[in-house]
Short mmCIF file of C-alpha atoms in Angstrom, two decimals:
data_model
loop_
_atom_site.label_atom_id
_atom_site.label_comp_id
_atom_site.label_asym_id
_atom_site.label_seq_id
_atom_site.Cartn_x
_atom_site.Cartn_y
_atom_site.Cartn_z
CA UNK A 1 96.01 99.54 -84.76
CA UNK A 2 95.37 96.02 -85.69
CA UNK A 3 92.22 93.90 -85.12
CA UNK A 4 93.77 92.16 -82.23
CA UNK A 5 94.32 95.54 -80.41
CA UNK A 6 90.84 96.51 -80.80
CA UNK A 7 89.47 93.34 -79.34
CA UNK A 8 91.95 93.54 -76.28
CA UNK A 9 90.72 97.08 -75.48
CA UNK A 10 87.04 96.07 -75.21
CA UNK A 11 85.56 95.67 -71.79
CA UNK A 12 85.18 92.20 -70.53
CA UNK A 13 82.76 90.54 -68.29
CA UNK A 14 85.64 89.82 -65.98
CA UNK A 15 86.36 93.58 -65.55
CA UNK A 16 83.08 94.14 -63.59
CA UNK A 17 80.72 92.26 -61.43
CA UNK A 18 77.80 90.30 -62.99
CA UNK A 19 74.51 92.31 -63.22
CA UNK A 20 72.79 89.14 -61.94
CA UNK A 21 72.35 88.93 -58.11
CA UNK A 22 71.18 85.41 -57.24
CA UNK A 23 68.69 84.84 -54.44
CA UNK A 24 69.94 83.07 -51.28
CA UNK A 25 68.03 79.76 -51.11
CA UNK A 26 67.48 79.85 -47.28
CA UNK A 27 67.68 82.37 -44.52
CA UNK A 28 66.18 85.79 -43.78
CA UNK A 29 67.94 87.70 -46.38
CA UNK A 30 66.98 86.85 -50.05
CA UNK A 31 69.12 89.43 -51.53
CA UNK A 32 71.01 92.50 -50.38
CA UNK A 33 72.08 95.16 -52.95
CA UNK A 34 73.96 98.28 -51.61
CA UNK A 35 75.33 101.16 -53.63
CA UNK A 36 78.70 99.77 -52.71
CA UNK A 37 77.99 96.27 -54.02
CA UNK A 38 76.43 97.57 -57.14
CA UNK A 39 79.14 100.04 -57.80
CA UNK A 40 76.65 103.00 -58.21
CA UNK A 41 75.40 106.05 -56.04
CA UNK A 42 71.72 105.76 -55.38
CA UNK A 43 69.72 102.66 -55.19
CA UNK A 44 69.65 100.15 -52.24
CA UNK A 45 67.52 97.06 -52.25
CA UNK A 46 66.84 94.19 -49.84
CA UNK A 47 64.25 91.45 -49.87
CA UNK A 48 63.54 89.39 -46.78
CA UNK A 49 61.58 86.33 -45.75
CA UNK A 50 60.27 86.45 -42.20
CA UNK A 51 58.69 83.68 -40.25
CA UNK A 52 55.76 84.11 -37.98
CA UNK A 53 56.76 86.26 -34.91
CA UNK A 54 60.05 87.22 -36.44
CA UNK A 55 61.19 90.90 -36.43
CA UNK A 56 63.59 92.85 -38.59
CA UNK A 57 65.08 96.12 -36.97
CA UNK A 58 66.84 98.81 -38.93
CA UNK A 59 67.79 102.37 -38.99
CA UNK A 60 67.16 104.58 -42.07
CA UNK A 61 70.25 106.70 -41.55
CA UNK A 62 70.74 109.22 -44.41
CA UNK A 63 68.36 107.33 -46.57
CA UNK A 64 64.75 107.09 -47.32
CA UNK A 65 62.88 103.76 -47.29
CA UNK A 66 59.86 102.08 -48.98
CA UNK A 67 58.83 98.90 -47.27
CA UNK A 68 56.70 96.85 -49.80
CA UNK A 69 54.76 93.99 -48.32
CA UNK A 70 55.18 91.44 -51.05
CA UNK A 71 53.20 88.67 -49.33
CA UNK A 72 51.86 87.85 -45.82
CA UNK A 73 51.10 90.43 -43.19
CA UNK A 74 53.25 92.63 -40.97
CA UNK A 75 53.18 95.53 -38.38
CA UNK A 76 55.63 98.34 -38.94
CA UNK A 77 56.85 100.44 -36.28
CA UNK A 78 58.41 103.74 -37.33
CA UNK A 79 59.70 105.62 -34.18
CA UNK A 80 56.65 105.60 -31.98
CA UNK A 81 54.17 105.23 -34.67
CA UNK A 82 52.70 101.80 -35.35
CA UNK A 83 51.08 100.67 -38.52
CA UNK A 84 49.29 97.49 -38.03
CA UNK A 85 48.12 94.55 -40.10
CA UNK A 86 49.72 95.56 -43.29
CA UNK A 87 49.40 93.11 -46.17
CA UNK A 88 46.55 91.56 -48.04
CA UNK A 89 47.97 88.84 -50.31
CA UNK A 90 49.62 85.45 -50.21
CA UNK A 91 51.41 85.84 -53.35
CA UNK A 92 52.65 88.62 -55.68
CA UNK A 93 50.75 87.05 -58.41
CA UNK A 94 47.32 87.78 -56.66
CA UNK A 95 45.32 90.25 -58.52
CA UNK A 96 45.69 93.18 -55.99
CA UNK A 97 48.06 95.92 -55.02
CA UNK A 98 50.31 95.65 -51.97
CA UNK A 99 50.56 97.67 -48.96
CA UNK A 100 53.67 99.85 -48.66
CA UNK A 101 55.24 102.24 -45.90
CA UNK A 102 57.24 105.29 -46.75
CA UNK A 103 59.95 106.21 -44.17
CA UNK A 104 62.14 109.31 -44.29
CA UNK A 105 65.72 109.33 -43.12
CA UNK A 106 66.76 109.38 -39.48
CA UNK A 107 64.13 106.94 -38.32
CA UNK A 108 64.29 103.60 -36.34
CA UNK A 109 62.17 100.98 -38.05
CA UNK A 110 60.90 97.65 -36.85
CA UNK A 111 58.92 95.15 -38.90
CA UNK A 112 57.16 92.43 -37.08
CA UNK A 113 55.73 89.39 -39.14
CA UNK A 114 52.35 88.30 -38.09
CA UNK A 115 52.77 85.00 -40.08
CA UNK A 116 55.15 84.01 -42.93
CA UNK A 117 55.95 87.12 -44.92
CA UNK A 118 58.10 88.59 -47.53
CA UNK A 119 59.06 92.16 -47.74
CA UNK A 120 61.11 94.41 -49.98
CA UNK A 121 63.19 97.43 -48.56
CA UNK A 122 64.00 99.92 -51.26
CA UNK A 123 66.26 102.85 -50.22
CA UNK A 124 67.88 105.93 -51.70
CA UNK A 125 69.67 109.13 -50.36
CA UNK A 126 67.36 111.82 -49.00
CA UNK A 127 67.32 114.92 -46.59
CA UNK A 128 64.21 114.18 -44.67
CA UNK A 129 61.55 116.50 -46.08
CA UNK A 130 58.59 114.33 -45.74
CA UNK A 131 56.64 112.43 -42.91
CA UNK A 132 56.23 108.63 -42.63
CA UNK A 133 53.06 107.27 -44.06
CA UNK A 134 51.37 104.11 -45.18
CA UNK A 135 50.59 103.73 -48.90
CA UNK A 136 47.44 101.72 -49.10
CA UNK A 137 46.52 99.56 -52.14
CA UNK A 138 43.64 101.85 -52.95
CA UNK A 139 46.05 104.70 -53.64
CA UNK A 140 48.06 102.82 -56.02
CA UNK A 141 47.43 103.31 -59.84
CA UNK A 142 47.10 100.13 -61.84
CA UNK A 143 47.43 100.11 -65.57
CA UNK A 144 47.84 97.85 -68.56
CA UNK A 145 50.70 98.45 -70.93
CA UNK A 146 51.45 97.11 -74.43
CA UNK A 147 49.28 94.85 -76.51
CA UNK A 148 49.30 91.27 -77.70
CA UNK A 149 52.33 89.41 -76.54
CA UNK A 150 53.77 92.73 -75.18
CA UNK A 151 50.89 93.13 -72.65
CA UNK A 152 51.82 93.43 -68.98
CA UNK A 153 50.23 94.77 -65.76
CA UNK A 154 51.53 97.55 -63.90
CA UNK A 155 51.09 98.83 -60.21
CA UNK A 156 52.62 102.12 -59.29
CA UNK A 157 53.53 101.79 -55.69
CA UNK A 158 55.55 105.01 -55.23
CA UNK A 159 55.61 106.82 -58.75
CA UNK A 160 56.89 110.45 -59.39
CA UNK A 161 53.39 111.80 -58.95
CA UNK A 162 53.48 110.88 -55.27
CA UNK A 163 55.54 112.27 -52.39
CA UNK A 164 59.13 110.95 -52.06
CA UNK A 165 62.54 112.70 -52.32
CA UNK A 166 64.36 110.11 -54.65
CA UNK A 167 62.72 106.72 -54.67
CA UNK A 168 60.37 105.49 -57.52
CA UNK A 169 58.92 101.93 -56.83
CA UNK A 170 56.72 99.96 -59.26
CA UNK A 171 55.76 96.27 -59.65
CA UNK A 172 54.83 94.54 -62.99
CA UNK A 173 53.23 91.21 -63.81
CA UNK A 174 54.21 89.80 -67.27
CA UNK A 175 52.05 86.85 -68.40
CA UNK A 176 53.54 83.63 -69.72
CA UNK A 177 55.01 84.01 -73.13
CA UNK A 178 55.10 87.91 -73.10
CA UNK A 179 57.87 90.39 -73.31
CA UNK A 180 58.14 93.22 -70.75
CA UNK A 181 60.19 96.47 -70.50
CA UNK A 182 59.72 96.25 -74.35
CA UNK A 183 60.48 97.74 -76.64
CA UNK A 184 63.77 98.21 -74.95
CA UNK A 185 64.09 101.46 -73.04
CA UNK A 186 66.79 103.25 -71.19
CA UNK A 187 67.01 106.00 -68.68
CA UNK A 188 70.74 106.73 -68.08
CA UNK A 189 71.10 110.40 -69.43
CA UNK A 190 70.05 113.66 -67.95
CA UNK A 191 67.82 115.89 -69.91
CA UNK A 192 64.27 116.77 -70.63
CA UNK A 193 63.63 113.72 -72.73
CA UNK A 194 65.39 111.24 -70.45
CA UNK A 195 66.46 110.92 -66.86
CA UNK A 196 69.42 109.12 -65.23
CA UNK A 197 68.00 106.50 -62.89
CA UNK A 198 69.59 103.40 -61.54
CA UNK A 199 67.30 100.44 -61.21
CA UNK A 200 66.97 97.10 -59.74
CA UNK A 201 64.59 94.19 -61.01
CA UNK A 202 63.65 91.95 -58.16
CA UNK A 203 62.07 88.71 -60.01
CA UNK A 204 59.55 86.25 -59.16
CA UNK A 205 58.19 83.26 -61.28
CA UNK A 206 54.89 81.45 -61.13
CA UNK A 207 55.26 78.31 -60.88
CA UNK A 208 58.55 79.15 -59.02
CA UNK A 209 60.73 76.63 -60.81
CA UNK A 210 60.53 78.61 -63.86
CA UNK A 211 62.92 81.12 -65.30
CA UNK A 212 62.86 84.23 -67.41
CA UNK A 213 65.45 86.10 -69.48
CA UNK A 214 66.67 89.77 -69.16
CA UNK A 215 69.20 91.68 -71.23
CA UNK A 216 70.98 94.72 -70.27
CA UNK A 217 72.84 96.47 -73.13
CA UNK A 218 74.06 99.97 -74.43
CA UNK A 219 74.09 101.58 -77.94
CA UNK A 220 77.79 100.98 -78.27
CA UNK A 221 77.69 97.34 -76.48
CA UNK A 222 80.25 98.34 -73.94
CA UNK A 223 77.69 96.91 -71.68
CA UNK A 224 75.86 93.73 -73.05
CA UNK A 225 74.76 91.14 -70.71
CA UNK A 226 72.03 88.55 -71.24
CA UNK A 227 70.84 86.57 -68.15
CA UNK A 228 68.72 83.68 -67.20
CA UNK A 229 66.71 84.77 -64.20
CA UNK A 230 65.27 82.37 -61.61
CA UNK A 231 62.74 82.77 -58.86
CA UNK A 232 63.76 85.77 -56.51
CA UNK A 233 66.87 86.69 -58.43
CA UNK A 234 67.71 90.45 -58.91
CA UNK A 235 69.08 92.17 -61.98
CA UNK A 236 71.01 95.60 -61.70
CA UNK A 237 70.47 98.20 -64.37
CA UNK A 238 73.23 100.77 -64.05
CA UNK A 239 72.62 102.16 -67.60
CA UNK A 240 71.34 100.90 -70.88
CA UNK A 241 68.35 99.09 -72.22
CA UNK A 242 66.88 96.41 -70.19
CA UNK A 243 64.11 94.21 -71.71
CA UNK A 244 62.93 90.94 -70.33
CA UNK A 245 60.82 88.13 -71.51
CA UNK A 246 58.90 85.16 -69.80
CA UNK A 247 58.77 81.83 -71.54
CA UNK A 248 55.65 79.89 -72.07
CA UNK A 249 54.23 78.33 -68.93
CA UNK A 250 55.59 80.74 -66.42
CA UNK A 251 54.31 84.19 -65.35
CA UNK A 252 56.93 86.86 -64.41
CA UNK A 253 56.63 89.33 -61.50
CA UNK A 254 59.15 92.10 -60.90
CA UNK A 255 59.54 94.87 -58.42
CA UNK A 256 61.54 97.91 -59.68
CA UNK A 257 63.34 100.21 -57.47
CA UNK A 258 64.69 103.41 -59.20
CA UNK A 259 66.53 106.44 -58.03
CA UNK A 260 68.96 108.98 -59.51
CA UNK A 261 69.85 112.78 -59.33
CA UNK A 262 66.40 113.77 -60.48
CA UNK A 263 63.21 112.00 -59.33
CA UNK A 264 61.30 111.81 -62.64
CA UNK A 265 60.74 108.80 -65.01
CA UNK A 266 61.52 109.81 -68.55
CA UNK A 267 63.08 107.21 -70.96
CA UNK A 268 64.28 106.54 -74.32
CA UNK A 269 63.36 103.62 -76.51
CA UNK A 270 65.87 101.84 -78.51
CA UNK A 271 65.64 103.35 -82.03
CA UNK A 272 66.25 100.10 -83.57
CA UNK A 273 63.10 98.58 -82.32
CA UNK A 274 60.85 101.48 -81.75
CA UNK A 275 59.16 100.81 -85.19
CA UNK A 276 56.82 98.37 -83.61
CA UNK A 277 54.99 100.92 -81.57
CA UNK A 278 53.75 102.59 -84.77
CA UNK A 279 52.10 99.33 -86.00
#
């Protein structure tokens, strides 16, 4: 086999859709990722902007749902149960945890905006073993990861230590000039040391005209895509390592939705970059 044959057999960007899902500049739906559109089996993600008095109605079907109130305030009706005045911040960059609602499969849901609001809808296949519940800010664990220019601030909305069947949901703020999800790590193989989890990154920037960078790559580079991410864009992570970085002057927020065959977050760092953890 000559060199030209090797090159021609490599996967190309044209052979698959981009991992970057651009935000819609207007309208109710900011982004809508389904298992079908992503080409995977588990994670669904939508982000919605609602005006005062607007309503979003949906049925969970065969999937569990985590509604995260990103900004503004909403009422959430699950069947006959009404959860009122959920939401305590006007921006995801405020120093406080969000409200969220866990909803099992087979439920009718309505979200009523009390004023302008933004909500995220994270879904994954489930059987319906758990009841609906509000997840209050005080129940969410907040932590700091990394050090120096690798420091970021984490809020566990629905971690594997809290009840759900498949979903894992977390939000992270990465300060200006810092790296995040770094050293690069992956979770795409089943085993004790690593779990296979699909993941979406829903990004926001402060100020909103900013941008950030994210790379998704595998050890063999059969997947290797570097993306410039703008306000409210979403990045799909079907497999591989997935670090991101915020340029100077712009803080980066992202909401992660993860799900896979096993509901456990276990990851492997890229061996080429793991050395920095020992410094």
